[in-house]
XYZ file of C-alpha atoms in Angstrom:
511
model
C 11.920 46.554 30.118
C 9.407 43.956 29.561
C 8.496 42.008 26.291
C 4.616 41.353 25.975
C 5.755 38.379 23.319
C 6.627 36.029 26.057
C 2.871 36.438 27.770
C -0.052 34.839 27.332
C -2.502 36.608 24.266
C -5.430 38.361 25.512
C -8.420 38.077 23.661
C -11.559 39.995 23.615
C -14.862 37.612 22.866
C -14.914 34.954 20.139
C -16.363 34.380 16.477
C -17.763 31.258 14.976
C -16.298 30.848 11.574
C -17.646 27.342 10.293
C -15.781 26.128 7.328
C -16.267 26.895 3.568
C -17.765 24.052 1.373
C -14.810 23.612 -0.156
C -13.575 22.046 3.199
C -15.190 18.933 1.549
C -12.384 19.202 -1.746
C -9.257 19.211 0.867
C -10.506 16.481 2.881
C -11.139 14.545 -0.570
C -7.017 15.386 -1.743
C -5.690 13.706 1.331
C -3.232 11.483 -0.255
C -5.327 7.809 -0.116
C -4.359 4.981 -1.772
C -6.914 3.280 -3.014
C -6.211 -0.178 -0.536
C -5.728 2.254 2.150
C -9.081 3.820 1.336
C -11.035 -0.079 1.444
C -8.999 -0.623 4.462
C -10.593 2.445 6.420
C -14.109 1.131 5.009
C -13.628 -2.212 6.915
C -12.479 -0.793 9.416
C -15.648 1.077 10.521
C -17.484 -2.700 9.462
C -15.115 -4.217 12.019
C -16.112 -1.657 14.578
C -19.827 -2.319 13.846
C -19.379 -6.162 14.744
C -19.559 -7.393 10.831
C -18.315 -11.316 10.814
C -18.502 -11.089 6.762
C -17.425 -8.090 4.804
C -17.976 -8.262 1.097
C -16.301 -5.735 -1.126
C -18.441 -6.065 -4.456
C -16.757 -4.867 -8.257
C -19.759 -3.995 -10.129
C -19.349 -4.635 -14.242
C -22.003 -3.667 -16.901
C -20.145 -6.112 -20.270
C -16.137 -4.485 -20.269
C -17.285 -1.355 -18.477
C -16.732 -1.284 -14.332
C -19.578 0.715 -12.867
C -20.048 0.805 -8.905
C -17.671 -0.571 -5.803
C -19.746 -1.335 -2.556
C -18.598 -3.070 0.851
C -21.003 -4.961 2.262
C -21.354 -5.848 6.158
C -23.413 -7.707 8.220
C -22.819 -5.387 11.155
C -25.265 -3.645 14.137
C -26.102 -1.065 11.279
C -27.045 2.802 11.452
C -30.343 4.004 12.375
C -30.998 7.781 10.810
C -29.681 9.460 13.665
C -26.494 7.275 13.341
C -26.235 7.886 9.902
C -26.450 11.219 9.702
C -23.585 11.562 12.335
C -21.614 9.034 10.479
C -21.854 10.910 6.891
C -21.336 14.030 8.595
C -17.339 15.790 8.462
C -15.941 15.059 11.938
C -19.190 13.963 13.208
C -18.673 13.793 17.373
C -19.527 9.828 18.379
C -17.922 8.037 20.880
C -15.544 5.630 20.348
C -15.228 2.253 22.235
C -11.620 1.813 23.861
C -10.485 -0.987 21.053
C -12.058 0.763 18.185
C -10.407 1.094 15.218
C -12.005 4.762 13.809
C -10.271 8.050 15.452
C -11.066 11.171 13.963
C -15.069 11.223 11.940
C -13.624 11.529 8.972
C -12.689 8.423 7.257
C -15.580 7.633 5.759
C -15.646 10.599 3.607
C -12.818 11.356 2.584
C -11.544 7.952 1.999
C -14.561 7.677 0.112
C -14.241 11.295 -1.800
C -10.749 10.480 -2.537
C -11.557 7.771 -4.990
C -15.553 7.796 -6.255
C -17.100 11.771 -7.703
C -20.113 10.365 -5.331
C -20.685 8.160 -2.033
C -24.022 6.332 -0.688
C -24.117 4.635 2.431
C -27.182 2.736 3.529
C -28.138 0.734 6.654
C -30.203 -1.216 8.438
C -30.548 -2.103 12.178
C -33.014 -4.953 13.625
C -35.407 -2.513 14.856
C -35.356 0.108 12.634
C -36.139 0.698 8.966
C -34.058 1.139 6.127
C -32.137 4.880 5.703
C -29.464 6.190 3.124
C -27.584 9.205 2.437
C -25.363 10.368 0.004
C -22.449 12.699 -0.936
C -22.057 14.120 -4.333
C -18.954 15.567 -5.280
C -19.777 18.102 -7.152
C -22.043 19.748 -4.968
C -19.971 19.143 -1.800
C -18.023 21.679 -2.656
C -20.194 24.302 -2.521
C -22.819 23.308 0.203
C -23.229 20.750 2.712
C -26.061 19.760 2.035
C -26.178 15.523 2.033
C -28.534 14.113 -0.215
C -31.054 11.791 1.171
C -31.744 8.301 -0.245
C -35.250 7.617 -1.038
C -36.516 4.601 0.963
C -37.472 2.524 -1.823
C -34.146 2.607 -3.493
C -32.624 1.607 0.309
C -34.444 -0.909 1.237
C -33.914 -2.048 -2.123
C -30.100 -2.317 -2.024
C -30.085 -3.644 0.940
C -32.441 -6.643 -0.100
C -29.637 -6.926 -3.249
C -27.130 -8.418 -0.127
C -29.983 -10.305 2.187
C -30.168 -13.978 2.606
C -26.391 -14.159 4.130
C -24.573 -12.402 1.389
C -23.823 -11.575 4.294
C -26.707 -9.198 4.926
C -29.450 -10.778 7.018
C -31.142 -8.652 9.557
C -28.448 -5.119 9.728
C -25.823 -4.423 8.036
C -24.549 -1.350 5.657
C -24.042 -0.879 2.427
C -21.470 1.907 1.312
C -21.443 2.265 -2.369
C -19.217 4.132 -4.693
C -20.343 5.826 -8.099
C -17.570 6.902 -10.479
C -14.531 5.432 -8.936
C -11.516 6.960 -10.479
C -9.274 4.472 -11.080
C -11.547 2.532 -13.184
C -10.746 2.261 -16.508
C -12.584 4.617 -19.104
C -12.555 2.462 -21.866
C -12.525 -1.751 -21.080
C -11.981 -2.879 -24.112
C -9.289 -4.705 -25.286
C -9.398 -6.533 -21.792
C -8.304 -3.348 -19.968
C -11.243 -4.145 -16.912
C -9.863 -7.321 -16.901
C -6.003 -6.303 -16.091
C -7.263 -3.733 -13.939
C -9.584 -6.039 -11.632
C -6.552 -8.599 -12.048
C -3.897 -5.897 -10.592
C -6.074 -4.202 -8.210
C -7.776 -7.247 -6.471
C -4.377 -9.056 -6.001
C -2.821 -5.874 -4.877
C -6.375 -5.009 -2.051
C -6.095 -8.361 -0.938
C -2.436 -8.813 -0.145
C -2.920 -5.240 1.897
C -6.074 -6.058 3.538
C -4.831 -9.857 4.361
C -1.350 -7.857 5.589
C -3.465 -4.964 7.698
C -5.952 -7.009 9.047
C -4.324 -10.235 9.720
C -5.027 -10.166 12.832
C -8.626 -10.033 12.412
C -8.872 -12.427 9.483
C -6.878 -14.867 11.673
C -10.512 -15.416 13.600
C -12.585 -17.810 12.570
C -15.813 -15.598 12.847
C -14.603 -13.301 10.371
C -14.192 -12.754 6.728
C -13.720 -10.574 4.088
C -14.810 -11.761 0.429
C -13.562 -9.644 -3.040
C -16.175 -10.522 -5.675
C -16.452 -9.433 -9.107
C -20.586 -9.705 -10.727
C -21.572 -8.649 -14.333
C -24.724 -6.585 -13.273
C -26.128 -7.542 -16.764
C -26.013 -11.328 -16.626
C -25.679 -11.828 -12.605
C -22.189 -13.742 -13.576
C -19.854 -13.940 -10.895
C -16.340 -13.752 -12.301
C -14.750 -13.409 -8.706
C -15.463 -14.557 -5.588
C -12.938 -15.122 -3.053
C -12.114 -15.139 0.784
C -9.030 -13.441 1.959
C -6.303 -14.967 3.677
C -4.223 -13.416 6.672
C -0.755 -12.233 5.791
C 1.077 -12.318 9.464
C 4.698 -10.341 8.837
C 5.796 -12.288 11.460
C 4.739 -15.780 10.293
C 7.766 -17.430 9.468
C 8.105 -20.984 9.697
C 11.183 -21.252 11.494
C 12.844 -18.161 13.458
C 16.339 -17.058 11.658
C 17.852 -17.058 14.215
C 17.634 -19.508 17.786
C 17.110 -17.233 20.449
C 14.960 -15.112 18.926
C 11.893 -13.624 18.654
C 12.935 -12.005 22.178
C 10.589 -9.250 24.202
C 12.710 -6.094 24.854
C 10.882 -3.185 26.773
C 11.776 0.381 26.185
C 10.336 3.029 29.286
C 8.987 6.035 27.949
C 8.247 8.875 30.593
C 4.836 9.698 28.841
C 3.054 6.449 28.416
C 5.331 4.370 30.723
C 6.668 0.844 29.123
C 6.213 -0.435 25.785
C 6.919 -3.437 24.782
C 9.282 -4.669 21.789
C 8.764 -7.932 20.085
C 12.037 -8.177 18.368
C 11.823 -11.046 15.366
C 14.454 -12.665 12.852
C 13.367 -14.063 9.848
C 14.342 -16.830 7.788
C 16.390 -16.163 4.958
C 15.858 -16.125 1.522
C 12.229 -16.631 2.149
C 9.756 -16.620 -0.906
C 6.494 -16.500 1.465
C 4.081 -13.802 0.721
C 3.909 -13.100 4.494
C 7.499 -11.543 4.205
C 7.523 -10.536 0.678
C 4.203 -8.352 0.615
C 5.443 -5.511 1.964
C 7.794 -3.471 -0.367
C 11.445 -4.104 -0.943
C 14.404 -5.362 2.001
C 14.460 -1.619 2.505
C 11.067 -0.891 3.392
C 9.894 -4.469 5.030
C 12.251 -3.826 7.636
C 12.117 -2.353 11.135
C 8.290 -1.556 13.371
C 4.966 -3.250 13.235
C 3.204 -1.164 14.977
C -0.248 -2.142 15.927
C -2.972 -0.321 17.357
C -6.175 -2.585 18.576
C -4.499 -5.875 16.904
C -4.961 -3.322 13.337
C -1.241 -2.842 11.498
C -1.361 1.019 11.085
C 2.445 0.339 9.872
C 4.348 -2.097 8.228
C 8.199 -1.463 8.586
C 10.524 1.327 9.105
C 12.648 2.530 11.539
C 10.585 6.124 12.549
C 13.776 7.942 12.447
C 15.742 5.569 15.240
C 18.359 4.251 12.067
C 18.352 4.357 8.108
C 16.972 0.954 6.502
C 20.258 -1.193 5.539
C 20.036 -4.084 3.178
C 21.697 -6.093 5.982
C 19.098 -5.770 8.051
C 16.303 -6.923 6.081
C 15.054 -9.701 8.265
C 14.335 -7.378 11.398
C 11.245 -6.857 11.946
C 9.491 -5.260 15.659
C 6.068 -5.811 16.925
C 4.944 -2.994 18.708
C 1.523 -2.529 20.435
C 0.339 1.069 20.538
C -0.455 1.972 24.195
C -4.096 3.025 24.726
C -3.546 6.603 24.988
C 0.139 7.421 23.524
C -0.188 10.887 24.123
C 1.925 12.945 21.633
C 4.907 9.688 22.101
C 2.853 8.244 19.155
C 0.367 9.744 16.612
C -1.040 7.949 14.044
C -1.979 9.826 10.812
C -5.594 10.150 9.546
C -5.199 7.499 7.217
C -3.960 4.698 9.378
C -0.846 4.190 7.354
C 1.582 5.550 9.488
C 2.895 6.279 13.063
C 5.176 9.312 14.088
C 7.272 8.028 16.679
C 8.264 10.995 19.045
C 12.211 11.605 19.892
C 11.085 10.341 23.292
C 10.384 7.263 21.700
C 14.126 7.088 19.490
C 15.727 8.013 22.419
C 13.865 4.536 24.677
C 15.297 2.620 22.466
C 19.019 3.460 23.192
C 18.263 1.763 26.296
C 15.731 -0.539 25.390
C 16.338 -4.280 26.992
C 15.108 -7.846 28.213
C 14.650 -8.850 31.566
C 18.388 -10.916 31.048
C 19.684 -7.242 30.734
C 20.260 -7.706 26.788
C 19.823 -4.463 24.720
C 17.905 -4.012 21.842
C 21.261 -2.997 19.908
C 22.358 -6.791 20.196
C 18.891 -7.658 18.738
C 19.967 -5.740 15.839
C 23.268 -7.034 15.565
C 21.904 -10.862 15.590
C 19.616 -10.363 12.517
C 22.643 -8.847 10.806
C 24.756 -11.238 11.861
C 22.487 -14.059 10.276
C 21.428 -12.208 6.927
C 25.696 -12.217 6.469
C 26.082 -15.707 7.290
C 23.544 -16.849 4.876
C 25.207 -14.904 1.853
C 28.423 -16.664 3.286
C 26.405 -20.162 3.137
C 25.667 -19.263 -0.052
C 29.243 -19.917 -1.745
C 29.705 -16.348 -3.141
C 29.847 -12.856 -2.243
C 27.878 -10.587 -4.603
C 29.287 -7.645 -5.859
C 27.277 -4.402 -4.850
C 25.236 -2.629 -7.687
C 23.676 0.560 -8.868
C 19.966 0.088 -7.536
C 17.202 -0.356 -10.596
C 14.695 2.733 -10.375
C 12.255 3.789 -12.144
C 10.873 2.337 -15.144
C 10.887 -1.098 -13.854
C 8.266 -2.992 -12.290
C 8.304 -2.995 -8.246
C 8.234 -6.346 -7.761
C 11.406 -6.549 -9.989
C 13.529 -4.521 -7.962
C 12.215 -5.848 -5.159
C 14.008 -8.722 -6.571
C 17.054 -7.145 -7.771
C 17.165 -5.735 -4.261
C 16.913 -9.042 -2.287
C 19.221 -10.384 -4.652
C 22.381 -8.236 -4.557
C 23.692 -5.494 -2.246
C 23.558 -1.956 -3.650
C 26.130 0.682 -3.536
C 24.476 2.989 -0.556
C 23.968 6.987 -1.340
C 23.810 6.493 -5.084
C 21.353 7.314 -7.674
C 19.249 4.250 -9.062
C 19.654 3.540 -12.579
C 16.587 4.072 -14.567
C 15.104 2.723 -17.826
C 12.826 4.600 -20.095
C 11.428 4.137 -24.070
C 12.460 6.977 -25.949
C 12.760 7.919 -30.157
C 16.134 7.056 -31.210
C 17.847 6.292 -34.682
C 16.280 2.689 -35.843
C 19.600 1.080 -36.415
C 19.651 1.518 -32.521
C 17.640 -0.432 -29.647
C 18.858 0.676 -26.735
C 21.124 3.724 -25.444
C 23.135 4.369 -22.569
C 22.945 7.993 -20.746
C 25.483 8.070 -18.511
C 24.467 11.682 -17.261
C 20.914 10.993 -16.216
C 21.450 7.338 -15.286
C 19.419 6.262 -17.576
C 18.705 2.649 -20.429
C 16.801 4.396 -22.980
C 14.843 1.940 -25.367
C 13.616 2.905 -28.794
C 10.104 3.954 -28.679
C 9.737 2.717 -32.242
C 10.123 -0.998 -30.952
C 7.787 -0.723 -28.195
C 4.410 -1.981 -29.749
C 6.027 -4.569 -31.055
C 7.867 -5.462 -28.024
C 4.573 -5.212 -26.056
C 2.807 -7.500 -28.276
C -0.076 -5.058 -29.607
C -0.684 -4.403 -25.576
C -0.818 -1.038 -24.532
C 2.109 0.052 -22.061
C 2.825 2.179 -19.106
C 5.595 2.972 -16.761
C 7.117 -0.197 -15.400
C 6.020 -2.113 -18.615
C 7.889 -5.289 -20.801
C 9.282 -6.012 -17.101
C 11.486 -8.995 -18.937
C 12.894 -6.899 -21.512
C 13.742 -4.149 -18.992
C 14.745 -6.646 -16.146
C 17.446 -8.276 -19.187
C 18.577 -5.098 -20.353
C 19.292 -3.786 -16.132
C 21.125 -6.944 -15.628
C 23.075 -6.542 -19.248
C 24.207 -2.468 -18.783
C 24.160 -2.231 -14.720
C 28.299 -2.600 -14.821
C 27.920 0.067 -17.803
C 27.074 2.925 -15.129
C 29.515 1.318 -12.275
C 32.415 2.854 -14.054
C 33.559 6.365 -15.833
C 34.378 4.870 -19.359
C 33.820 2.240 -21.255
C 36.657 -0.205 -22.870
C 37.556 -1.995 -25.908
C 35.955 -5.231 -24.372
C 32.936 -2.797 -23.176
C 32.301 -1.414 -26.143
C 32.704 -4.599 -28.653
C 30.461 -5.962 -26.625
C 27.371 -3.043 -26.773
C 28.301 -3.031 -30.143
C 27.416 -6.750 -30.421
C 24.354 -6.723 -27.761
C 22.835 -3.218 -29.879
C 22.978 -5.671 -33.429
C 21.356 -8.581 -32.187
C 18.814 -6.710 -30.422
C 18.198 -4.502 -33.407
C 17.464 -8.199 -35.245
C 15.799 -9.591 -32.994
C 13.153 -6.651 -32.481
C 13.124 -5.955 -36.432
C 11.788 -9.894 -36.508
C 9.031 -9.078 -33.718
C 7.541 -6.304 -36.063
C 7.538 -8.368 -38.733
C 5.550 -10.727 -37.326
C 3.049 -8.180 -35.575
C 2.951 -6.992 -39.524
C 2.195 -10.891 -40.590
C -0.735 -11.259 -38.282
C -2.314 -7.755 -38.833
């Protein structure tokens, strides 16, 4: 008996079945971040040979109006432009480019702004432009075309070395999202504040590399359209995860080389940092948890920043590991990078290298691991004390806080973090405990006061909520609370309830 399953399908002719419009709406919803999205747009500026990249905030008074990046690369004759703006449009890619797949453009683009012009100039050709529109996208593919006038036009906005001066591109974004819809009250302002520090520490991270050059530069500027003011205009600075001043540890960082059948040997550049550093370079990515474990790089460009890809879960002990790892040139299905560049999957081919991963002394990459734990314990030893593990924070509290929290003290592994949250309660109360949900619950009806008149959010009054985690933490470490306990919740719930009565009186003064 045989089982046609197990044989090859037979097919009879084929049908071309191009895709719907609406293609353009799920290549829009692919998950960008909005740094990851600028990152992809420089990348395609690095590929064109740009030395300066600008990325230009446009503000009309309170009210944020366009994004553009701004390059002073080979530029995009029509033909060029149209492949570039079209989904998955076939180029070829040099060997150390950073673009992959045709699509990053758009929907990095699409992801953030309801419409997206990009216009360039070569040295020996004139001026083109084309643009996306949402809203049509998604039922047509037809791409707008920029009149010339308007073109050349923006493109003579960035000539004279800012930075444009014979090619470049301009890609522009028209109803970005994330801006605010209303900047009064200095909303714009907290926004470009929060967002600008936040694209530069990921672009200096990604990019460090690149920015480490001297011929090359990427500028964040904020300009009033109105008045021409410039309110911003920086350079910014490389961010090397691996730029410690002094190695943690003396015989490190070591090269260890793991052999993978498919793509043959890959090298590991196995670093310890220092402890207790306060450098950007190590804090800027996430918490202890997430900074540690693979760099990998493909084409000196950081397409990840930490993790262990399945070889080991993240351990607070291990915080000050960190691995360089240079993608191989073709890494075959033993690596694959995601669309967005913010990721690798490491294959089980890959895991399973590491097992016997080693230097040319014959040292294996498990001893690596054991040294950086072996100094992140003797520096809490140096220290004079041993901290007591704790419930994690969670949500509720600002990022950079836990971050904190989580450098700070050990946490009790496999348990729920403890989160903090404004809710109504009885006035006579300021804060509650839920034992159930894990949760500090703050009365809502001290919040604007609290705040100051400032509007809030989710991780918002970061002191209060940082006070109140490091009051109540204990609270949640046990199943009841004592006589001691509870004199003392008593006493912390009275003076709060004082002290937060006397903030609204004074918000009531001053209105």
């Amino acid at each position: 008996m045989t089982h046609d399953w197990q044989f090859d399908v037979p097919t009879a002719g084929s049908k071309r079945l191009p895709p719907d419009a609406r293609y353009m709406e799920a290549l829009s919803s692919q998950g960008y971040g909005f740094e990851v999205a600028i990152a992809d747009l420089v990348d395609n500026s690095i590929d064109a040979g740009a030395k300066d990249v600008v990325i230009h905030f446009l503000r009309d008074g309170d009210q944020l109006v366009s994004l553009l990046v701004v390059d002073d690369g080979k530029g995009m004759d029509e033909a060029a432009l149209d492949i570039a703006m079209t989904v998955g449009g076939r180029r070829d890619y040099a060997a150390d480019a950073l673009g992959m797949f045709g699509t990053g453009l758009k929907s990095a683009s699409l992801s953030h702004a309801s419409a997206v012009t990009v216009v360039s100039t070569t040295k020996r050709t004139r001026t083109a432009g084309r643009r996306w529109v949402m809203e049509r996208a998604v039922s047509s593919f037809d791409c707008d075309i920029v009149e010339p006038e308007y073109a050349q036009k923006l493109i003579d906005r960035y000539d004279s070395g800012r930075p444009i001066e014979w090619q470049g591109t301009v890609v522009r974004w028209d109803g970005v999202k994330d801006f605010p819809k209303h900047g009064g009250g200095g909303q714009t302002d907290r926004y470009l504040h929060r967002t600008i520090n936040k694209l530069g520490l990921h672009l200096g991270l990604h990019l460090h590399r690149f920015l480490a050059r001297e011929d090359f530069n990427i500028t964040i500027a904020v300009e009033d359209v109105r008045t021409g003011t410039i309110y911003m205009n920086f350079g910014v600075e490389p961010l090397n995860p691996f730029g410690y001043p002094v190695p943690g540890h003396p015989e490190y960082p070591r090269k260890f080389t793991a052999s993978l059948p498919s793509v043959g040997a890959v090298t590991l550049d196995a670093h310890v940092w220092t402890p207790k550093s306060n450098l950007d370079e190590y804090k800027a990515v996430g918490s202890g948890m997430e900074r540690q474990g693979f760099y990998f790089y493909r084409n000196n460009r950081l397409v990840q920043a930490g993790g262990w890809n399945n070889f080991r879960q993240p351990e607070q002990h291990l915080s000050l590991a960190r691995v360089a790892v240079n993608l191989p040139d073709r890494p075959g299905d033993a690596f694959r990078l995601t669309v967005k560049k913010a990721g690798v999957e490491a294959s089980p081919e890959f895991t399973s290298a590491l097992e016997e991963a080693s230097t040319p002394a014959g040292d294996v990459f498990l001893d690596y691991l054991n040294a950086a734990e072996g100094v992140y314990r003797d520096a809490r030893k140096r220290s004079g004390t041993t901290r007591k593990p704790v419930l994690p924070p969670g949500e509720g509290l600002d990022p950079a806080v836990r971050e904190t929290i989580e450098d700070e003290l050990p946490t009790i592994p496999h348990e729920e973090p403890i989160a903090l949250r404004w809710q109504r309660l009885d006035n006579e109360l300021f804060f509650d405990v839920d034992r159930d949900d894990r949760t500090i619950v703050l009365n809502q009806h001290y919040r604007t006061a609290i705040l100051g008149g400032r509007s809030g959010g989710a991780n918002d009054a970061p002191l209060l909520k940082s006070l109140m985690y490091v009051l109540l933490h204990q609270v949640f470490e046990k199943e009841y609370s004592g006589s001691r306990e509870k004199d003392n919740l008593q006493l912390w719930q009275s003076i709060l309830v004082s002290a937060a009565r006397a903030e609204l009186d004074r918000v009531a003064d001053d209105g």
